[in-house]
Coordinates of C-alpha atoms and ligand atoms in Angstrom, one line a residue:
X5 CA 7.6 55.2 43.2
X6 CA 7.5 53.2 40.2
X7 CA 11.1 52.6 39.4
X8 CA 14.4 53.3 40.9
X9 CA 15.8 54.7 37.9
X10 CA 13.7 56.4 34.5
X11 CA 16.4 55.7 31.1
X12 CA 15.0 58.1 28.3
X13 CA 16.3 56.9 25.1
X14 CA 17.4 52.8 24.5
X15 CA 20.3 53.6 22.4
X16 CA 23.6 51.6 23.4
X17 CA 24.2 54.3 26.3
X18 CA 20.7 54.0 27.8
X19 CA 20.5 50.1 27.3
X20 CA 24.0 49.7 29.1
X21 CA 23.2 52.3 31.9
X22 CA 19.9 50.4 32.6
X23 CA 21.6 47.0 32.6
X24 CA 24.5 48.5 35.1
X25 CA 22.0 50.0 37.3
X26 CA 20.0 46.5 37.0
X27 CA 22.7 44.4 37.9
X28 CA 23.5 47.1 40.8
X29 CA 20.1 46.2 42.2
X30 CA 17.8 48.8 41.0
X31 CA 14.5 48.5 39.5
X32 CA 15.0 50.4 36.0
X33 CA 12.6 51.1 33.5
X34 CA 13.8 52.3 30.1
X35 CA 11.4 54.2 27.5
X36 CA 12.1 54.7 24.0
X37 CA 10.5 56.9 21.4
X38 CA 11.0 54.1 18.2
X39 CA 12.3 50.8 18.8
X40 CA 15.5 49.9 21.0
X41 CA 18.8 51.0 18.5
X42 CA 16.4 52.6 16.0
X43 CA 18.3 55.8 15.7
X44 CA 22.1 56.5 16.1
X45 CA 23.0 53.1 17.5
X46 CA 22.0 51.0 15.1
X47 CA 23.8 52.4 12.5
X48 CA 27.1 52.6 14.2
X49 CA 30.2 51.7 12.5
X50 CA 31.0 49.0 15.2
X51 CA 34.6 50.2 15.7
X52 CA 36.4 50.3 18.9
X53 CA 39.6 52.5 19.2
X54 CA 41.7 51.9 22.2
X55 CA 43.7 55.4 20.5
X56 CA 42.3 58.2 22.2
X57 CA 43.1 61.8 22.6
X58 CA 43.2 61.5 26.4
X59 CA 43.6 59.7 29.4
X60 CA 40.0 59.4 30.5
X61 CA 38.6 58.5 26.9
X62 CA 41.3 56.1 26.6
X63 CA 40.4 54.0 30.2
X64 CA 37.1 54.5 28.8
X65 CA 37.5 52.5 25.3
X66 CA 39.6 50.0 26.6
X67 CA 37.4 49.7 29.2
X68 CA 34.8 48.7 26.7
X69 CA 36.6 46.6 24.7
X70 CA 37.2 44.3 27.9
X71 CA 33.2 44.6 28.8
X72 CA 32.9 43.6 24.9
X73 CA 34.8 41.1 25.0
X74 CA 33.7 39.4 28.3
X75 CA 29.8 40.2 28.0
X76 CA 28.6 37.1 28.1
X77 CA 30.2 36.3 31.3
X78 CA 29.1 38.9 33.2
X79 CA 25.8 40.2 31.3
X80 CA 24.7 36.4 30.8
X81 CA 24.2 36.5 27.0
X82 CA 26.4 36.0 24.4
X83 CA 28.1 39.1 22.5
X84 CA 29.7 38.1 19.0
X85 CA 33.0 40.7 18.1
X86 CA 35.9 40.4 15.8
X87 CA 38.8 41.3 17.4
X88 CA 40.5 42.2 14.4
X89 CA 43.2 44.7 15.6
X90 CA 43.5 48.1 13.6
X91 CA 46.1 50.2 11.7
X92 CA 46.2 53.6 12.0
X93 CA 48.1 54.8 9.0
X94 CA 49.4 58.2 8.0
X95 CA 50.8 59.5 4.4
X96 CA 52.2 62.8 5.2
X97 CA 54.8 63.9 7.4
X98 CA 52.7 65.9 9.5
X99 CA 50.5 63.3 10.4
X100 CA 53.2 60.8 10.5
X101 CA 54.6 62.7 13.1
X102 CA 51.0 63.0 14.6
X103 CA 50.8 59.0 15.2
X104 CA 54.5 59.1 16.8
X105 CA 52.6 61.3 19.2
X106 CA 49.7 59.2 19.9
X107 CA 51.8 56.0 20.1
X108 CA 53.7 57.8 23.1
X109 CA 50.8 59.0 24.8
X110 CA 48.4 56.2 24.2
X111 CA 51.6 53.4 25.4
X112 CA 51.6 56.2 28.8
X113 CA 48.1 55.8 29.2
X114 CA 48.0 51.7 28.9
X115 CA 47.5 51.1 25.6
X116 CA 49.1 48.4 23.3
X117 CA 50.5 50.4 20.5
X118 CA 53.0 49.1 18.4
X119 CA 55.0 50.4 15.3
X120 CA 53.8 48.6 12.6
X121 CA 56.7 47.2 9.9
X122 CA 54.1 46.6 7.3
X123 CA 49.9 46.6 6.8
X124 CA 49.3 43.2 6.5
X125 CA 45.5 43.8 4.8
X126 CA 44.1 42.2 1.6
X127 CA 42.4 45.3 1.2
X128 CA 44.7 47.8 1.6
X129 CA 48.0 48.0 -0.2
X130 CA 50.4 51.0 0.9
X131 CA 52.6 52.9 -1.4
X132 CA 55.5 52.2 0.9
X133 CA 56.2 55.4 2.4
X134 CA 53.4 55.6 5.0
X135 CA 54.0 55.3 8.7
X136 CA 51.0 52.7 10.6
X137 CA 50.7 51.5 14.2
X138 CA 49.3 48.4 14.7
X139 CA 47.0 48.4 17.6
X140 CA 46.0 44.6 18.8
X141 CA 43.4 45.1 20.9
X142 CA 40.8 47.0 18.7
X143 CA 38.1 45.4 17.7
X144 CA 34.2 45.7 15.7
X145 CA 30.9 44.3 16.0
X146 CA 30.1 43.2 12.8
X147 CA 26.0 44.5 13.0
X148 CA 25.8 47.1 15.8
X149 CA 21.9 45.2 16.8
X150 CA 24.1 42.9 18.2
X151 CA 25.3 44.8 20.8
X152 CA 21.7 46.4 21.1
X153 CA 20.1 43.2 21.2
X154 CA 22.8 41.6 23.7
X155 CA 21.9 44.4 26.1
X156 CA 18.3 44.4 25.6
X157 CA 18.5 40.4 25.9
X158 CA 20.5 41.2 29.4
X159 CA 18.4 43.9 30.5
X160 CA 15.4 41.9 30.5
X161 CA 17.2 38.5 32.2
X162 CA 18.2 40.9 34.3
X163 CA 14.6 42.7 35.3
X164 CA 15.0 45.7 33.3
X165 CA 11.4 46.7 31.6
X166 CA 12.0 48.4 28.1
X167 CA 9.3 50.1 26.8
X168 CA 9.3 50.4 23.3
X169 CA 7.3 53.0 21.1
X170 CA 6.7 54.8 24.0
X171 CA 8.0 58.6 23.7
X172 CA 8.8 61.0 26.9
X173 CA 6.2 64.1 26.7
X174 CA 7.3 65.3 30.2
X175 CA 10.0 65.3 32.9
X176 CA 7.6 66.5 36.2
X177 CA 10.3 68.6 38.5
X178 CA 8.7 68.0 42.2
X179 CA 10.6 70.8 44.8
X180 CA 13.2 71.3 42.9
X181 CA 14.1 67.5 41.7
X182 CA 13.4 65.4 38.4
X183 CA 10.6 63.4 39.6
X184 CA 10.3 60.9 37.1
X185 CA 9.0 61.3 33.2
X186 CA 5.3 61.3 31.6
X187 CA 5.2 59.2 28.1
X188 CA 2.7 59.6 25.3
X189 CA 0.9 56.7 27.7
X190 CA 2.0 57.0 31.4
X191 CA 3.6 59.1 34.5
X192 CA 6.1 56.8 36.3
X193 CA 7.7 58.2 39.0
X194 CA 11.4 57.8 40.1
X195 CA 13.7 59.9 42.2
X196 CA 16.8 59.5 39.1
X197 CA 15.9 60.1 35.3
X198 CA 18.3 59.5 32.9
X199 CA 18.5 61.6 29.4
X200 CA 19.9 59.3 27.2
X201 CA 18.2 60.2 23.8
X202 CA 21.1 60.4 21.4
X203 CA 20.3 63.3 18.9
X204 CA 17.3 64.5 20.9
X205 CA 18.7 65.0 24.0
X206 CA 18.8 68.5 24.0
X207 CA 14.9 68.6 23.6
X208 CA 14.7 65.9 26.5
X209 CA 16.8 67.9 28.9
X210 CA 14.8 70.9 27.5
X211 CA 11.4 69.0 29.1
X212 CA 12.7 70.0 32.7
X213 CA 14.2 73.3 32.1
X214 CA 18.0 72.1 31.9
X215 CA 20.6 72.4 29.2
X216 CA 23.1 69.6 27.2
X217 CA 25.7 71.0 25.5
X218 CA 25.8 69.4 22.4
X219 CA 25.1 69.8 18.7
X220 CA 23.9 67.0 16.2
X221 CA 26.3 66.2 13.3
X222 CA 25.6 63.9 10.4
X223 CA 27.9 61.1 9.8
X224 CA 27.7 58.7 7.4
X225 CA 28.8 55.3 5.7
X226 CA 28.7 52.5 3.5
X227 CA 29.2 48.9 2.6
X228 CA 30.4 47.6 -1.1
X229 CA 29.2 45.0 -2.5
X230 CA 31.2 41.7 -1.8
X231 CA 34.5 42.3 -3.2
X232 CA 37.5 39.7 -4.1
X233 CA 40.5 41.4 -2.3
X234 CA 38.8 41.4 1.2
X235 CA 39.5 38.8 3.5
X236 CA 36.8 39.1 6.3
X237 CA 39.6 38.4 8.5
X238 CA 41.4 41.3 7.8
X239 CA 42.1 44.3 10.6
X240 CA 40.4 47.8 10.8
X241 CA 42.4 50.4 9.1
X242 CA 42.1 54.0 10.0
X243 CA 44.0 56.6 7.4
X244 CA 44.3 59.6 9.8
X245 CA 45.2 61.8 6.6
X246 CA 42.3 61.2 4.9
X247 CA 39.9 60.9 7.9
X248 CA 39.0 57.3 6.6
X249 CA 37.7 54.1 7.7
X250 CA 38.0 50.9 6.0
X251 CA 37.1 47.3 7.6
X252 CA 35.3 44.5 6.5
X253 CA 31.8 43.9 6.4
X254 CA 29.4 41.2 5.1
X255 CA 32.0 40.1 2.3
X256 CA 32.5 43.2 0.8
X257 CA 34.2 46.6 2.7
X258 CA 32.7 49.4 5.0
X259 CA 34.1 52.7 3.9
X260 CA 33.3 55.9 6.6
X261 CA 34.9 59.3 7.0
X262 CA 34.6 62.4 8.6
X263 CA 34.4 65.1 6.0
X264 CA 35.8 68.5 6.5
X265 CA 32.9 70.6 6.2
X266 CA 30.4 68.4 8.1
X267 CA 26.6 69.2 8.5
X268 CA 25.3 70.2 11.6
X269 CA 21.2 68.6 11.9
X270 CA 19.3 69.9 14.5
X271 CA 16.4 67.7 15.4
X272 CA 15.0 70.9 17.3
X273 CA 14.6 72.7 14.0
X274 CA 12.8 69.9 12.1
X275 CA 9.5 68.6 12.4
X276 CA 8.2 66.4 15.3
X277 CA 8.2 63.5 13.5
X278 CA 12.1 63.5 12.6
X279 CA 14.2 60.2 12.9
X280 CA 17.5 59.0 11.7
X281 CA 15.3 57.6 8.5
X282 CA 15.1 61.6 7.7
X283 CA 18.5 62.4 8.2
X284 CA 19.8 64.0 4.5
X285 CA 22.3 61.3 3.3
X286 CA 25.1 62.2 0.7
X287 CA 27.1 59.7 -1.5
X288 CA 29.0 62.2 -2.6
X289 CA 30.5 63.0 1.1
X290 CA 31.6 59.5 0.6
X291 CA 33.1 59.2 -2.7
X292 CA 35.5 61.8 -2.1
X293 CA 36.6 60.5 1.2
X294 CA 37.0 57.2 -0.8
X295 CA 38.7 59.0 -3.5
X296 CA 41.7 59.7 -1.3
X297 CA 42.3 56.2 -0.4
X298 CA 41.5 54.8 -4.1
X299 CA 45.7 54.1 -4.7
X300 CA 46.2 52.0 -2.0
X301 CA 42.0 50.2 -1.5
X302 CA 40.5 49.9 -4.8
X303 CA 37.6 48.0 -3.4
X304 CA 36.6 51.4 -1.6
X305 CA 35.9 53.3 -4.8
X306 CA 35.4 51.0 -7.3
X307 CA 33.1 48.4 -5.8
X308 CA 29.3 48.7 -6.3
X309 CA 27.5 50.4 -3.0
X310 CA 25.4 47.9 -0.8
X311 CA 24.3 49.9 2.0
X312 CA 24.6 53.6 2.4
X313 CA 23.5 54.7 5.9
X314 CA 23.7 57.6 8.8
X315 CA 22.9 59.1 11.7
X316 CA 23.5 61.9 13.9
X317 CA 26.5 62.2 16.5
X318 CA 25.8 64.3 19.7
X319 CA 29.3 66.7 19.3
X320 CA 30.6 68.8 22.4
X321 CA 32.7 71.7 22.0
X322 CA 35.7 69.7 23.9
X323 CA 35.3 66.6 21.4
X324 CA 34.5 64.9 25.4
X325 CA 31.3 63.1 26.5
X326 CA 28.8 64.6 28.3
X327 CA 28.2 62.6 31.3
X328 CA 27.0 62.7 34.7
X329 CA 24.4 64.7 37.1
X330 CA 22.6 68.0 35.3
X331 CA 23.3 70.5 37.7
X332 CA 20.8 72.9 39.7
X333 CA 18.5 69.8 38.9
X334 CA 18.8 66.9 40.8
X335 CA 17.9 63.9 40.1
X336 CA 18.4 64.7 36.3
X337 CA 21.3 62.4 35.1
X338 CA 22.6 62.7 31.2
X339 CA 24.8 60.1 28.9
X340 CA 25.7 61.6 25.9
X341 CA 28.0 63.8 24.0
X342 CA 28.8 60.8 22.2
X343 CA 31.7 62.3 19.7
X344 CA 31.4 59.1 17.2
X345 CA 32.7 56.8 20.0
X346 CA 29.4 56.5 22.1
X347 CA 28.4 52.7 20.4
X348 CA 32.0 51.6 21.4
X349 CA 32.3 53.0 25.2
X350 CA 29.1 52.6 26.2
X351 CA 29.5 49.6 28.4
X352 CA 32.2 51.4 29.9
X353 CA 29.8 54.7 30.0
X354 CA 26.7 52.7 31.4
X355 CA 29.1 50.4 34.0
X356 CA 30.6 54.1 35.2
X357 CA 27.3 56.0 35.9
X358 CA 25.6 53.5 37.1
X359 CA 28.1 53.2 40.0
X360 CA 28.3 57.2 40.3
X361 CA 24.4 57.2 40.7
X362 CA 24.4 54.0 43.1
X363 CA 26.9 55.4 45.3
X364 CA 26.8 58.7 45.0
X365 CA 30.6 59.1 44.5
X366 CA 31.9 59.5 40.7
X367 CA 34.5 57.1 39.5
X368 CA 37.8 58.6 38.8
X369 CA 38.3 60.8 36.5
X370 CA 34.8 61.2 35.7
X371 CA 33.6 64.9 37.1
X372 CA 35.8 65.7 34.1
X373 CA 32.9 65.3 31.6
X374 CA 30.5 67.1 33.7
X375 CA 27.7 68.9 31.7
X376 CA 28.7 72.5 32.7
X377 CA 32.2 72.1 32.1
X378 CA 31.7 74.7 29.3
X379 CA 29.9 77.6 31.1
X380 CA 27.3 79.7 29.0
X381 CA 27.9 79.1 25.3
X382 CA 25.4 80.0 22.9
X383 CA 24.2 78.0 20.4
X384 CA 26.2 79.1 17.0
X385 CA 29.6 79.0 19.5
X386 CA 28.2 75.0 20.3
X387 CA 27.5 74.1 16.4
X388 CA 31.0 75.8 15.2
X389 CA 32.9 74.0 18.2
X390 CA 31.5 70.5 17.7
X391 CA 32.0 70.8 13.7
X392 CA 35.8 71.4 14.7
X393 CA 35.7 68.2 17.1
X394 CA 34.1 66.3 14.1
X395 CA 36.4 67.6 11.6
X396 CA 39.6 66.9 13.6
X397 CA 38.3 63.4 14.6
X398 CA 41.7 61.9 13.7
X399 CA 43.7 64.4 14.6
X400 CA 42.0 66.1 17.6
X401 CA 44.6 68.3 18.7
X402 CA 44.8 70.0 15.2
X403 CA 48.3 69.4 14.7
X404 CA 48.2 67.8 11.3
X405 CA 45.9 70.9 9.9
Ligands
FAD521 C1 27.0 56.0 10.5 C2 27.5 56.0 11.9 C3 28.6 55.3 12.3 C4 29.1 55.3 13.6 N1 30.1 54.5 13.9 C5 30.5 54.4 15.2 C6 31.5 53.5 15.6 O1 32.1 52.8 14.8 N2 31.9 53.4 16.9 C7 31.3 54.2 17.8 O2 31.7 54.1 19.0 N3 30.3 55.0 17.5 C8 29.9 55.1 16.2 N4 28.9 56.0 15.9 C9 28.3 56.8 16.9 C10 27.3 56.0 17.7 O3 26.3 55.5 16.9 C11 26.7 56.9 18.8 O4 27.7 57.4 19.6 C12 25.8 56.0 19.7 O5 24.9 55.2 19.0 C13 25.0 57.0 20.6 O6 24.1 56.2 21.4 P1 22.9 56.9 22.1 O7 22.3 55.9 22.9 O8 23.3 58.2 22.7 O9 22.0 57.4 20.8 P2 20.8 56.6 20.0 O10 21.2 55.3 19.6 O11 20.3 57.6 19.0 O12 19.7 56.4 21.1 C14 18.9 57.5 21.6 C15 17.5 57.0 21.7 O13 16.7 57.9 22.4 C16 15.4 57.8 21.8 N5 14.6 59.0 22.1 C17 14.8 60.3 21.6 N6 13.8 61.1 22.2 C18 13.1 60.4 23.0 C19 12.0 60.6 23.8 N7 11.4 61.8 23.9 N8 11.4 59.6 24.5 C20 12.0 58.4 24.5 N9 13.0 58.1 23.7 C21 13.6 59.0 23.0 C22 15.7 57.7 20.3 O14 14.5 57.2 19.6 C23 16.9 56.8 20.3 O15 16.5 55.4 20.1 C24 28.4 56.0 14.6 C25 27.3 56.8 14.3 C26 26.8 56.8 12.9 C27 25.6 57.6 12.6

């Protein structure tokens, strides 16, 4: 045996899983296609949400945030984040009454969620009539390779061996189990394998014969120029109406969205070769999503564009991640089903499975995101379900629609 535990993919959740299975002991070896954060990771947003549509996600985020927050101390290196706070804001009625609804639930669930008498943001400056919650524990990482290069920083202290530019050809199945992977230069053998390949996980899982239930959406951003009504100190907003993101970022803002026709990219259907770098980008997606905040943050739509970048997000059909053992293959482990919130819980992911594989026993609440929670699906039904989730991301019961 050559390693304790194989991590396909070092994206935050395959970095985090290999440093939680480190610092449980194991011998972990981690291979990655590119370089570490290449792909989905290091293009993240950097947002944390302690708001979450459901009990489990919610532990999860918070979760993270603490793990964020105390990295250095446990992981050994140190992990810069803003803890900013957010403002999730709402315009119409229906979504106002949305938020009261997510204050309840997210206050029932542990969450510090306040009412918010008034959006304090240089940024941002409300009509008057909206409805916000303030929520003091969110925070960002300013550049998501920090967190990538925190965790690759701890893996290694921690005896971790990433191998970079180094793709997975092969998962060898040996009577019946996942018996390690073969890369472009090597077979190393290990009785767990973990599928942790973001947007290409599908074709991963594919290697032994197994299924993910997921679909790759784009998502996109950008960051203005530096612009003179942003204080750097200011919170995160989120305006649920609009789907919108604002928070800021090297001087100027960060402006991200979730459009309402969003476009499904299948790295299956594209050439071998396809990376994030080839993912079709759109301006325009963005315009309009900064269009409907232009009243009340000017800087969103009128400032000059910086940086315009995107990746894919792994959707399931429940808007859930997609964690845990691959079943009728054992051995095979997956992390994904991401959802847009995989940068921001994957301490919380990696700490989780790393104990579930280590012990054997699934932390609470976990079995819940189990890979064939959906039964057979084909693939149109997975693409049409995980455009919903991305579509409703602020609103994922569909109330407000
Ligand atoms: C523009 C944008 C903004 C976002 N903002 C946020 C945010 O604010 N908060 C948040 O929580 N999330 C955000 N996300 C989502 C977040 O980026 C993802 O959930 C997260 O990065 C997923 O991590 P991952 O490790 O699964 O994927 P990735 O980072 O894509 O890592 C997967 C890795 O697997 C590798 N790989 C693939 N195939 C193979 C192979 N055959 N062999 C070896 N390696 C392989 C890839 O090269 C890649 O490096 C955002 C995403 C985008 C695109």
């Amino acid at each position: 045996m050559d390693a304790d535990v194989v991590v396909i993919g070092a994206g935050a959740l395959g970095l985090s899983t290999a440093l939680h299975c480190a610092l449980a002991g194991r011998s972990v070896v981690v291979t990655e296609r590119h370089t570490a954060g290449s792909q989905a990771s290091g293009r993240a947003a950097g947002l944390f949400k302690s708001v979450q549509a459901d009990e489990l996600r919610t532990r999860l985020a918070r979760r993270s945030i603490t793990r964020a927050l105390s990295f250095a101390g446990w992981a050994g290196v140190p992990l810069p984040v803003a803890r900013s706070g957010s403002f999730l804001i709402a315009r119409t009625p229906q979504h106002r009454e949305y938020l009261g609804q997510e204050l309840a639930q997210s206050r029932r669930w542990g969450a510090d969620v306040r009412e918010a008498a008034r959006t304090e943001l240089s940024y941002y400056h409300p009509a008057g009539d909206e409805y916000a919650l303030w929520c003091p524990e969110d925070v960002y990482i300013e550049e998501p390779a920090s967190l990538i290069q925190a965790c690759l920083a701890a893996c290694r202290r921690h005896g971790a061996v990433v191998a970079e530019d180094e793709p997975v050809i092969g998962i060898p199945v040996t009577a019946g189990r996942a018996a390690g992977v073969e890369t472009e230069r090597r077979s190393i053998a290990a009785p767990v394998v973990v599928d942790a390949a973001g947007g290409w996980v599908r074709q991963v899982a594919g290697l032994a014969g197994a299924r993910v239930p997921v679909a790759p959406v784009r998502h996109q951003l950008l960051i203005t120029e530096p612009a003179s009504d942003v204080d750097p100190a200011d919170a995160i907003a989120r305006v649920v109406d609009a789907a919108v993101y604002l928070r800021p970022a090297r001087g100027g803002l960060m402006v991200g969205g979730f459009e309402p026709g969003p476009l499904p990219v299948d790295p299956e259907q594209q050439p071998a070769s396809f990376s994030t770098d080839d993912v079709p980008l759109d301006l325009g997606v963005l315009r309009k999503l900064a269009g409907q905040v232009a009243a009340e943050a000017p800087a969103a739509d009128t400032t000059s564009v910086a940086e315009h970048r995107g990746g894919l997000f792994t959707m399931s059909p429940d808007g859930r991640f997609v964690v845990g053992p691959v079943p009728d293959l054992p051995g095979l482990w997956v992390a994904s089903g991401c959802n847009g919130s995989g940068f921001s819980s994957s301490l919380a992911i990696g700490e989780a499975l790393a104990a579930w594989m280590t012990s054997g026993t699934p932390p609470p609440g976990m079995t819940a995101l189990a890979p064939d929670r959906f039964g057979p699906l084909t693939g149109e039904m997975l693409v049409s379900r995980g455009l919903w989730q991305y579509a409703h991301y602020y609103d994922p019961a569909g109330v407000a629609s």
